[in-house]
Amino acid sequence: MAAAETPAPTNFIRNIIDEHNKNGRFDGRVVTRFPPEPNGYLHIGHAKSICLNFGLARDYQGRCHLRFDDTNPAKEEQEYIDSIMDDVRWLGFDWGEHLYYASNYFDQLYEFALKLIRGGKAYVDDLSAEEIRAHRGTLTEPGKDSPYRGRSVEENLELFTGMKDGQFPDGSRVLRAKIDMAHPNLVMRDPTLYRIRRVIHHRTGDKWCIYPMYDFTHCISDSIEQITHSICTLEFEDNRALYDWVLNQLEVYHPQQIEFARLNLEFAVMSKRKLLELVKDGHVDGWDDPRMLTIRGMRRRGFTPASVRLFCERIGVGKKESWIDMYWLEKAVRDDLNPKVPRVMGVLDPIKVVLTNYPEDQEEFFEAPFFPDDPPAMGSRKVPFCRELLVERDDFMEVPAKKFWRLAPGREVRLRWAYFITCDEVIKDADGNIVELRCTYDPATKGGDAPDGRKVKGTLHWVSARHGVPATVRLYDRLFTVPNPDADKTRDYKEFLNPESRVDMPGAVLEPVLAEAEPDTRYQFERKGYFYVDPADSAPGKPVFNRIVTLRDSWAKIVEAAKREAAAQARAAKKKKKQQKNKG
RNA sequence: UGGCCCGUCGUCUAACGGCAGGACGUCAGCCUUUGGAGCUGAUUAUCUAGGUUCGAAUCCUGGCGGGCCAGCCA
């Protein structure tokens, strides 16, 4: 396997773990966790975190827990829990028996809150949400103490118990940590620990009407589970001070929080809000639309788990906010699929070719290997051939451009596995559109080699017009037309949606073997790209193909470079003209 | 006139005071019945100004640039 996942290169987190292992801080244990909130579907950004946490556990012979951070019942649902578990498994990771829910710790969390109160480190505040905000101060000014900050331990105990017992209306009181309202780190200005909220929790039902906040829950959950390295994204850097404060006050086992830079991918959006909006407003066909970089979308597109893992390994882990070019994702799928999938032929946008010197009633079958780089590896199939063929419309140019090696009037090319053909005549309709190419074949070149040793520059894929099977083929491309749809704050990211992100090819015709293609299998359509047989939309004998990714296309690069040069020349000419005008 | 974090080839990422390395891209060549794949070679970087040191990408200070923080979200 050429795309085998090489041992992950070192990174700053591994260095920290190595250091801990050396100084014995965690007795050589490595226990990580992936802690999603079940309020949405997983996306490629989560995949980075999953690969990191589970990868570390694997490489250090430790373990990684899957823990649902379900402390906000207003937003969370069982459906998300199920899909998250399914996606993590699909990615190839296994949490064994280590499946946890923060909600399982609600009793312990409550006891810890009591302990904080008894130690004079937390108090019940009657201020409203707006008042608390007003008291918090600003980035440059200190906050003010709440008038309720000085309550006695007894009063706090009574009030907090009352909160739990449902004696107070939603939002009327909160439990706050007593730290420092003048702290330069705003997270430390007496953060809220518990709020009253009468919402049915998807796991605990109506048992609780108070729910703990993230900062209080997460560190204690990590501590309970004996996590060693609690890895999260950069925006939690400020929260680490509180993470440490809570565990220090409680005098319990204390993991190390480490922050890394989240994934930013060009030509995509990642926020849950935007993903949801794309689905709700119908810009895509659901959470599993192949254009979505949700795990479900990528699965539907045809990405393999190995390709996603390969991508995550290659982009690395650091603390620098960087934008990853979509090329890395595309490259990872190609590299993973290249040695694994069979080659076949399909014409996506056909133009008819008639071989004038090939007998009308004759047909023959060519034996074509599924994997030409190593023919025995995947066997072969028979490809039918006859007088009427289909080739790709853009494999012909009436006036061939520079460096265009394909079919053109008078030009000889090879039809893969078949014969050399030469174009003699171009047939057009009344509007001047090319509708047919008249060609002659050279019987001596059967199989694709000329006995006289003459060479052709181009090899074309093709399909027999008589035997080919029409099929549904969808071409998918990046969802946005610009690298960062969010960059311009004066414009909505949806303005940059790529209208050609999904292009259906109604005229596509494939070689006959593909009629029986099994759902959930992948092929390389030679010269066109990698395709996936859509598991949801395919029917027996009627496969639907999603393009996963194109092949690397150096001809497209030549075309693009030519365009760029032409534009540059036009600019230069214009400038020169202007200068001359100014002189004169 | 707040706190915290981050600045290394085009891109991503190594180098924990000792020769700035790898991958991808790019360019050139080879090979090729996929303009795919493969092979060979070349190419390019420490934000900036000081300081410490025999020696600084690394430590210190200032500047510049970027990110995060004022939810009873996570």
XYZ file of C-alpha atoms (C1' of nucleotides) in Angstrom:
658
model
C 0.000 0.000 0.000
C 1.676 3.126 -1.229
C -0.493 5.400 0.863
C 0.177 3.498 4.067
C -0.127 5.723 7.059
C 3.408 6.418 8.094
C 4.145 6.911 11.784
C 2.890 10.355 12.670
C 5.623 12.958 12.787
C 6.404 14.579 16.085
C 4.538 17.640 17.301
C 4.468 19.863 20.363
C 1.873 17.707 22.112
C 3.961 14.577 21.695
C 6.920 16.508 23.087
C 4.882 17.411 26.174
C 3.773 13.807 26.639
C 7.350 12.567 26.218
C 8.428 15.044 28.875
C 5.682 13.857 31.243
C 6.677 10.268 30.630
C 10.249 11.150 31.446
C 9.474 13.014 34.666
C 6.754 10.592 35.707
C 3.977 13.133 36.156
C 1.313 10.662 35.072
C 3.243 7.468 35.804
C 3.693 6.943 32.090
C -0.063 6.769 31.457
C -1.626 8.441 28.446
C -5.396 8.862 28.597
C -7.069 11.300 26.216
C -10.667 12.001 25.387
C -12.805 13.255 22.539
C -15.566 15.355 24.161
C -18.165 16.441 21.580
C -21.304 18.298 22.560
C -24.177 16.348 20.964
C -25.702 19.379 19.297
C -24.678 18.817 15.678
C -22.988 16.545 13.200
C -19.261 15.962 13.143
C -17.177 17.651 10.450
C -13.634 17.516 9.105
C -12.483 19.795 11.926
C -13.673 17.245 14.485
C -11.871 14.570 12.482
C -8.612 16.366 13.192
C -9.332 16.265 16.912
C -10.473 12.636 16.784
C -7.359 11.524 14.903
C -5.205 13.479 17.339
C -6.748 12.114 20.529
C -7.262 8.526 19.415
C -3.939 8.564 17.543
C -2.056 9.615 20.669
C -3.765 6.911 22.710
C -2.854 4.315 20.085
C 0.772 5.379 19.749
C 1.388 5.597 23.492
C -0.506 2.397 24.328
C -3.000 4.407 26.304
C -6.687 4.888 25.719
C -9.086 7.508 24.464
C -12.522 8.064 25.920
C -15.568 9.177 24.018
C -17.411 11.582 26.271
C -20.535 13.501 25.425
C -20.400 16.952 26.925
C -24.131 17.177 27.485
C -24.631 19.969 29.995
C -26.973 22.116 27.914
C -30.150 20.096 27.315
C -31.738 22.955 25.396
C -29.513 22.209 22.398
C -28.719 18.542 22.623
C -30.380 15.483 21.129
C -30.049 11.701 21.022
C -29.910 11.756 17.219
C -26.599 13.588 17.373
C -25.212 11.118 19.885
C -25.980 8.241 17.530
C -24.502 9.940 14.485
C -21.360 10.978 16.345
C -20.703 7.444 17.536
C -21.296 6.121 14.044
C -18.927 8.657 12.484
C -16.132 8.067 14.999
C -16.384 4.336 14.350
C -16.397 4.943 10.615
C -13.171 6.897 10.984
C -11.712 3.690 12.364
C -11.495 4.445 16.074
C -12.742 2.452 19.018
C -13.371 3.709 22.545
C -13.976 0.200 23.867
C -15.973 0.376 27.085
C -14.929 3.980 27.627
C -18.137 5.700 26.629
C -19.089 8.466 29.053
C -21.561 11.282 29.465
C -20.940 14.414 31.491
C -24.555 14.018 32.592
C -23.562 10.802 34.372
C -21.528 12.987 36.704
C -24.340 15.372 37.656
C -24.561 13.934 41.197
C -20.830 14.179 41.769
C -20.716 17.620 40.209
C -23.395 18.739 42.643
C -21.397 17.410 45.575
C -18.286 19.221 44.341
C -20.288 22.444 44.114
C -21.348 21.974 47.740
C -17.708 21.465 48.667
C -16.760 24.713 46.970
C -19.523 26.538 48.833
C -18.459 25.074 52.161
C -14.926 26.239 51.491
C -16.212 29.766 50.844
C -15.214 29.485 47.188
C -18.650 29.799 45.599
C -21.801 31.798 46.232
C -25.351 32.107 45.023
C -25.956 35.312 43.119
C -29.407 36.871 42.647
C -28.259 39.310 39.976
C -29.927 39.010 36.584
C -27.917 38.004 33.524
C -27.821 41.639 32.402
C -26.676 42.820 35.827
C -23.944 40.241 35.937
C -22.729 41.421 32.565
C -22.761 45.013 33.746
C -20.760 44.057 36.846
C -18.175 42.137 34.836
C -16.314 45.245 33.716
C -14.612 45.385 30.338
C -11.395 44.247 28.741
C -9.618 47.253 30.198
C -11.642 47.986 33.341
C -12.071 45.779 36.407
C -15.483 44.448 37.367
C -17.516 45.185 40.503
C -18.432 42.721 43.224
C -22.018 41.518 43.302
C -23.929 42.676 46.420
C -24.619 38.977 47.105
C -20.948 38.032 47.055
C -20.614 38.189 50.834
C -23.339 35.723 51.746
C -22.555 33.249 54.503
C -21.708 29.644 53.783
C -24.972 28.599 55.461
C -27.072 30.927 53.371
C -25.313 29.832 50.168
C -25.845 26.171 51.061
C -29.527 26.769 51.693
C -30.031 28.790 48.545
C -28.128 26.344 46.308
C -30.121 23.436 47.716
C -33.218 25.463 47.001
C -32.052 25.971 43.426
C -31.674 22.233 43.023
C -35.053 21.579 44.608
C -36.838 23.840 42.198
C -37.752 26.588 44.634
C -36.709 29.392 42.282
C -37.739 30.296 38.774
C -35.466 29.773 35.781
C -32.762 32.393 35.521
C -33.467 33.915 38.930
C -30.214 32.819 40.543
C -26.890 31.253 39.641
C -24.027 29.689 41.497
C -20.770 31.557 40.938
C -17.171 30.848 41.793
C -15.713 33.422 44.167
C -12.417 34.363 42.546
C -11.582 37.969 41.668
C -13.775 40.534 39.944
C -10.686 42.540 39.006
C -8.851 39.618 37.426
C -7.202 40.608 34.116
C -8.460 37.324 32.641
C -12.207 37.808 32.270
C -12.859 34.097 32.621
C -11.762 34.431 36.258
C -14.191 37.217 37.214
C -16.469 35.018 39.313
C -17.607 32.693 36.505
C -21.044 31.089 36.587
C -20.964 27.449 37.678
C -24.653 26.499 37.696
C -27.830 27.939 36.191
C -31.490 27.100 36.738
C -33.175 25.748 33.646
C -36.307 23.639 33.557
C -35.541 21.657 30.429
C -35.935 17.920 29.918
C -32.498 16.411 29.505
C -32.170 13.690 26.869
C -30.588 11.371 29.413
C -31.544 12.539 32.903
C -35.091 13.581 32.049
C -36.583 15.953 34.623
C -34.335 14.901 37.473
C -32.504 18.220 37.419
C -33.582 21.792 37.026
C -30.056 23.118 37.524
C -27.315 22.350 35.061
C -23.551 22.867 35.457
C -21.569 25.053 33.065
C -18.803 23.819 30.792
C -15.902 25.188 32.817
C -17.067 23.469 35.973
C -18.058 20.226 34.269
C -15.198 19.622 31.912
C -12.274 19.707 34.314
C -14.084 17.560 36.864
C -15.144 15.055 34.203
C -11.520 14.821 33.062
C -10.449 14.353 36.658
C -13.017 11.636 37.369
C -11.957 9.727 34.259
C -8.268 10.036 35.134
C -7.529 11.782 31.859
C -3.863 12.724 31.541
C -3.892 15.109 28.586
C -7.014 17.146 27.998
C -6.582 18.433 24.482
C -8.766 21.252 23.214
C -8.685 24.122 20.750
C -6.985 27.490 21.153
C -10.068 29.462 22.167
C -9.978 27.644 25.519
C -6.550 28.978 26.451
C -8.042 31.558 28.815
C -10.266 28.892 30.328
C -7.263 26.846 31.409
C -6.799 29.180 34.373
C -10.284 28.273 35.574
C -9.791 24.582 34.769
C -6.766 24.606 37.052
C -8.443 26.757 39.698
C -11.435 24.430 40.113
C -9.321 21.300 40.390
C -6.932 22.999 42.806
C -9.741 24.169 45.076
C -11.270 20.715 45.069
C -7.871 19.091 45.636
C -8.557 16.286 43.178
C -6.589 14.510 40.453
C -5.404 17.096 37.942
C -4.954 16.465 34.200
C -2.998 18.775 31.909
C -5.005 20.872 29.470
C -3.240 21.482 26.147
C -4.554 23.697 23.374
C -3.951 23.318 19.634
C -5.033 25.274 16.543
C -8.321 24.182 15.043
C -8.532 23.293 11.381
C -9.305 26.034 8.877
C -9.921 24.735 5.366
C -9.995 27.006 2.350
C -13.096 27.054 0.138
C -15.227 25.721 2.985
C -17.104 26.821 6.079
C -16.990 24.874 9.300
C -19.180 26.538 11.906
C -22.222 24.612 13.075
C -24.397 27.651 12.516
C -23.387 28.014 8.858
C -23.555 24.300 8.154
C -27.068 24.285 9.573
C -28.025 27.304 7.515
C -26.803 25.678 4.291
C -29.000 22.670 5.024
C -32.062 24.597 6.206
C -32.047 27.046 3.310
C -31.621 24.285 0.773
C -28.240 25.339 -0.554
C -27.230 21.701 -0.182
C -29.237 18.487 -0.118
C -28.959 17.727 3.596
C -26.286 17.067 6.194
C -24.865 14.264 4.099
C -24.689 16.242 0.874
C -21.406 15.205 -0.772
C -20.322 18.838 -0.912
C -20.549 19.223 2.841
C -17.389 18.650 4.826
C -19.372 16.918 7.517
C -18.174 13.378 8.095
C -21.531 12.235 6.774
C -21.087 14.341 3.655
C -17.601 13.034 3.041
C -18.813 9.469 3.492
C -21.540 10.105 0.936
C -19.024 11.707 -1.399
C -16.897 8.575 -1.256
C -13.972 9.546 0.946
C -12.421 6.597 2.725
C -11.654 6.636 6.450
C -7.993 6.115 5.579
C -7.974 9.169 3.333
C -9.363 11.373 6.104
C -6.826 10.014 8.574
C -4.028 10.540 6.062
C -5.138 14.146 5.606
C -5.173 14.739 9.353
C -1.698 13.298 9.749
C -0.272 15.357 6.921
C -1.586 18.719 8.100
C 0.019 18.234 11.486
C -0.780 19.823 14.821
C 0.444 23.162 16.075
C -0.550 26.365 17.805
C -0.367 28.526 14.714
C -3.737 29.457 13.166
C -3.298 28.392 9.581
C -5.468 27.898 6.545
C -5.120 24.550 4.844
C -5.442 24.505 1.080
C -8.224 22.208 -0.147
C -5.516 20.628 -2.273
C -4.293 18.677 0.804
C -7.651 16.970 1.221
C -7.900 16.159 -2.470
C -4.331 14.898 -2.535
C -4.965 12.642 0.443
C -7.941 10.915 -1.213
C -6.070 10.449 -4.469
C -3.057 8.996 -2.700
C -5.234 6.632 -0.707
C -7.382 5.525 -3.639
C -4.696 5.320 -6.328
C -3.285 1.925 -5.351
C -6.650 0.514 -4.274
C -9.328 1.033 -6.889
C -10.015 -0.516 -10.308
C -9.718 1.504 -13.506
C -12.658 1.652 -15.879
C -13.870 3.891 -18.721
C -16.812 6.243 -18.807
C -17.580 9.136 -21.124
C -19.165 11.984 -19.199
C -19.930 14.436 -22.007
C -19.977 12.321 -25.165
C -19.514 13.101 -28.808
C -20.143 10.397 -31.386
C -17.318 8.864 -33.394
C -18.050 6.729 -36.466
C -15.290 4.503 -37.792
C -15.976 4.614 -41.511
C -13.703 1.675 -42.321
C -15.012 -0.606 -39.569
C -17.662 -3.103 -40.746
C -21.180 -2.137 -39.765
C -22.128 -5.521 -38.263
C -18.811 -6.292 -36.597
C -18.046 -6.112 -32.903
C -15.174 -7.309 -30.791
C -14.164 -7.415 -27.157
C -10.908 -6.206 -25.695
C -9.506 -7.665 -22.536
C -8.669 -4.705 -20.317
C -6.978 -4.987 -16.923
C -8.700 -3.305 -14.003
C -5.332 -2.213 -12.660
C -2.857 -1.598 -15.488
C 0.049 -0.765 -13.164
C -0.112 -4.334 -11.851
C -2.527 -6.332 -14.052
C -2.702 -9.537 -11.977
C -3.722 -7.551 -8.911
C -7.340 -6.988 -9.900
C -7.986 -9.107 -12.996
C -9.657 -7.793 -16.109
C -12.926 -7.347 -17.966
C -14.012 -7.401 -21.577
C -14.729 -4.055 -23.213
C -16.984 -4.128 -26.299
C -15.989 -2.253 -29.441
C -17.870 -1.458 -32.649
C -18.242 1.033 -35.494
C -19.982 3.700 -33.391
C -18.165 4.976 -30.371
C -18.429 7.794 -27.867
C -15.483 9.909 -26.769
C -15.236 12.928 -24.490
C -16.307 16.169 -26.169
C -13.312 18.086 -24.864
C -10.923 15.441 -26.160
C -11.486 16.970 -29.606
C -10.546 20.415 -30.899
C -11.306 21.479 -34.415
C -8.435 23.949 -34.210
C -6.048 22.308 -31.749
C -4.420 24.602 -29.224
C -0.706 24.588 -28.578
C 0.321 21.446 -26.638
C -3.103 19.824 -27.219
C -2.277 16.189 -27.939
C -5.714 14.791 -28.423
C -8.037 14.327 -31.367
C -8.198 16.955 -34.117
C -8.792 16.880 -37.869
C -6.074 14.757 -39.478
C -4.690 13.792 -36.041
C -4.064 10.178 -34.992
C -4.631 9.096 -31.370
C -4.963 5.846 -29.491
C -8.219 4.527 -28.095
C -7.232 2.845 -24.879
C -6.909 -0.955 -25.209
C -8.316 -0.743 -28.790
C -6.899 0.857 -31.948
C -5.253 3.971 -33.290
C -7.800 6.160 -35.042
C -7.432 9.190 -37.282
C -10.018 11.945 -37.604
C -11.023 12.559 -41.214
C -14.152 14.623 -41.060
C -16.173 16.834 -38.714
C -19.973 16.744 -39.020
C -21.941 19.774 -37.806
C -25.615 20.560 -37.424
C -27.394 23.576 -38.881
C -26.186 25.767 -35.989
C -22.594 24.810 -36.513
C -22.374 22.509 -33.465
C -20.151 19.494 -33.874
C -22.351 16.406 -33.704
C -20.157 13.650 -35.039
C -16.591 12.784 -35.926
C -15.799 10.539 -38.896
C -12.648 8.586 -38.284
C -10.741 5.608 -39.678
C -9.030 2.972 -37.577
C -5.825 1.102 -38.278
C -6.472 -2.671 -37.930
C -2.740 -3.240 -37.466
C -2.791 -1.338 -34.154
C -5.143 -3.762 -32.417
C -4.658 -3.629 -28.659
C -3.168 -0.155 -28.910
C 0.335 -0.759 -30.253
C 1.630 0.003 -33.732
C 3.803 -2.795 -35.167
C 5.732 -0.240 -37.201
C 6.702 1.469 -33.983
C 5.002 4.775 -34.687
C 3.931 6.746 -31.645
C 0.882 8.809 -30.817
C 0.852 11.521 -28.181
C -2.689 11.036 -26.970
C -4.626 8.128 -25.516
C -8.373 8.581 -25.179
C -10.932 6.736 -23.102
C -14.070 5.710 -24.979
C -17.268 3.692 -24.811
C -19.110 1.682 -27.457
C -22.244 3.586 -28.420
C -24.091 0.307 -28.970
C -23.050 -1.371 -25.723
C -22.496 1.539 -23.376
C -24.883 2.069 -20.481
C -26.321 5.475 -19.618
C -25.835 6.311 -15.945
C -26.387 9.050 -13.436
C -23.098 10.800 -12.812
C -22.716 13.775 -10.501
C -19.657 15.952 -10.496
C -18.933 17.571 -7.166
C -16.607 20.452 -6.573
C -15.743 22.841 -3.729
C -18.789 24.595 -2.260
C -17.335 28.101 -2.406
C -15.588 30.147 -5.044
C -13.223 31.964 -2.711
C -10.676 30.647 -0.192
C -12.275 32.359 2.787
C -16.015 33.074 2.364
C -16.004 34.798 5.775
C -13.160 37.187 5.078
C -15.271 40.101 3.866
C -17.351 41.198 6.848
C -19.536 43.395 4.663
C -20.727 40.446 2.587
C -22.541 37.256 3.441
C -20.600 34.049 2.950
C -23.496 32.640 0.935
C -22.745 35.146 -1.813
C -19.684 33.052 -2.560
C -21.467 29.736 -3.009
C -20.129 27.960 -6.081
C -23.004 27.532 -8.571
C -21.078 24.660 -10.152
C -20.417 22.779 -6.931
C -22.730 20.060 -8.241
C -22.991 19.380 -11.964
C -25.072 16.469 -13.199
C -23.967 14.795 -16.406
C -27.184 13.668 -18.097
C -25.441 12.300 -21.181
C -22.896 10.138 -19.405
C -22.375 6.662 -20.841
C -20.256 4.022 -19.155
C -18.724 0.739 -20.198
C -21.068 -2.231 -19.563
C -19.355 -3.710 -16.478
C -20.395 -0.648 -14.541
C -24.076 -1.425 -14.911
C -23.613 -3.934 -12.103
C -21.381 -1.737 -9.946
C -22.110 -2.391 -6.280
C -23.180 0.454 -4.001
C -20.421 1.671 -1.695
C -17.627 0.783 -4.132
C -15.127 3.064 -5.813
C -13.646 3.266 -9.298
C -11.235 5.382 -11.168
C -12.777 6.515 -14.435
C -9.560 6.758 -16.386
C -8.476 10.335 -17.087
C -11.561 11.681 -15.272
C -11.288 11.008 -11.572
C -12.354 8.790 -8.716
C -16.031 7.917 -8.402
C -18.151 6.383 -5.676
C -21.312 4.344 -6.158
C -23.821 6.273 -4.049
C -25.279 3.870 -1.476
C -28.534 5.774 -1.054
C -29.529 6.647 -4.599
C -28.287 3.590 -6.493
C -30.739 0.841 -7.357
C -29.936 -2.706 -8.498
C -28.581 -2.414 -12.045
C -28.869 1.395 -11.832
C -25.799 2.721 -10.072
C -25.409 6.415 -9.339
C -21.858 7.736 -9.382
C -20.541 10.610 -7.267
C -17.246 12.119 -8.272
C -15.029 12.034 -5.207
C -12.165 14.003 -6.730
C -10.677 14.660 -10.146
C -7.343 13.294 -11.203
C -4.427 15.665 -11.128
C -4.811 17.467 -14.454
C -1.698 18.950 -16.014
C -3.566 19.823 -19.219
C -5.926 22.006 -17.170
C -2.854 23.728 -15.752
C -1.514 24.429 -19.226
C -4.860 25.914 -20.235
C -4.926 28.046 -17.113
C -1.357 29.226 -17.582
C -2.143 30.173 -21.181
C -5.146 32.162 -19.993
C -3.071 33.947 -17.396
C -0.392 34.795 -19.929
C -2.962 36.093 -22.402
C -4.450 38.295 -19.704
C -1.017 39.599 -18.729
C -0.191 40.363 -22.341
C -3.477 42.183 -22.767
C -2.711 44.281 -19.714
C 0.786 45.066 -20.936
C -0.515 46.057 -24.365
C -3.110 48.317 -22.822
C -0.510 49.973 -20.606
C 1.832 50.530 -23.536
C -0.959 52.047 -25.573
C -1.820 54.389 -22.740
C 1.803 55.484 -22.343
C 2.094 56.213 -26.049
C -1.121 58.177 -25.931
C 0.164 60.228 -22.992
C 3.400 60.978 -24.821
C 1.563 62.080 -27.916
C -4.154 52.523 29.089
C -6.276 44.715 30.017
C -4.869 39.474 29.816
C -3.422 35.179 27.105
C -1.491 32.858 22.637
C 1.040 32.728 17.816
C 4.811 34.605 13.772
C 10.295 29.240 10.050
C 10.470 27.904 2.220
C 4.568 29.420 -1.960
C 1.796 25.941 1.788
C 1.900 22.630 6.125
C 5.444 21.262 9.585
C 10.531 19.827 12.265
C 14.817 21.499 14.765
C 13.949 22.478 23.369
C 21.428 27.058 22.965
C 25.366 23.779 18.349
C 25.282 22.442 10.138
C 17.614 25.482 9.472
C 15.390 19.436 7.880
C 10.960 16.907 5.804
C 6.374 16.779 3.091
C 3.362 18.994 -0.565
C 3.620 22.608 -4.498
C 6.681 24.644 -8.416
C 10.519 23.933 -12.306
C 13.631 20.559 -15.288
C 14.585 15.631 -16.927
C 13.345 10.273 -17.259
C 9.435 6.804 -17.833
C 4.486 5.880 -19.349
C -1.265 2.478 -23.780
C -4.472 7.422 -17.998
C -1.652 14.877 -19.774
C -2.856 9.661 -13.950
C 0.842 6.942 -11.233
C 6.141 6.280 -10.679
C 11.573 7.804 -10.720
C 15.771 11.589 -10.583
C 17.425 16.401 -9.785
C 16.766 21.629 -8.735
C 14.268 25.555 -6.196
C 12.885 28.615 -2.030
C 12.270 30.253 4.783
C 13.653 31.807 10.736
C 8.453 39.177 11.068
C 11.702 43.294 13.074
C 15.291 46.076 16.356
C 18.264 45.405 20.361
C 20.315 42.300 24.435
C 22.486 37.662 26.798
C 26.048 33.940 24.851
C 32.025 31.261 22.158
C 27.416 30.251 19.605
C 20.215 32.281 19.163
C 14.764 30.112 14.968
C 15.303 28.682 20.123
C 16.490 32.622 26.115
C 15.356 38.208 27.537
C 13.345 43.273 26.173
C 10.931 46.568 22.750
C 8.365 47.095 18.095
C 5.293 45.190 14.048
C 1.597 41.671 12.389
C -2.246 37.978 13.460
C -5.731 35.270 16.794
C -8.813 34.594 21.300
C -11.564 36.573 25.689
C -16.641 40.997 28.370
C -22.920 33.648 27.402
C -26.920 31.864 32.841
C -23.032 28.396 25.040
C -19.221 24.760 24.496
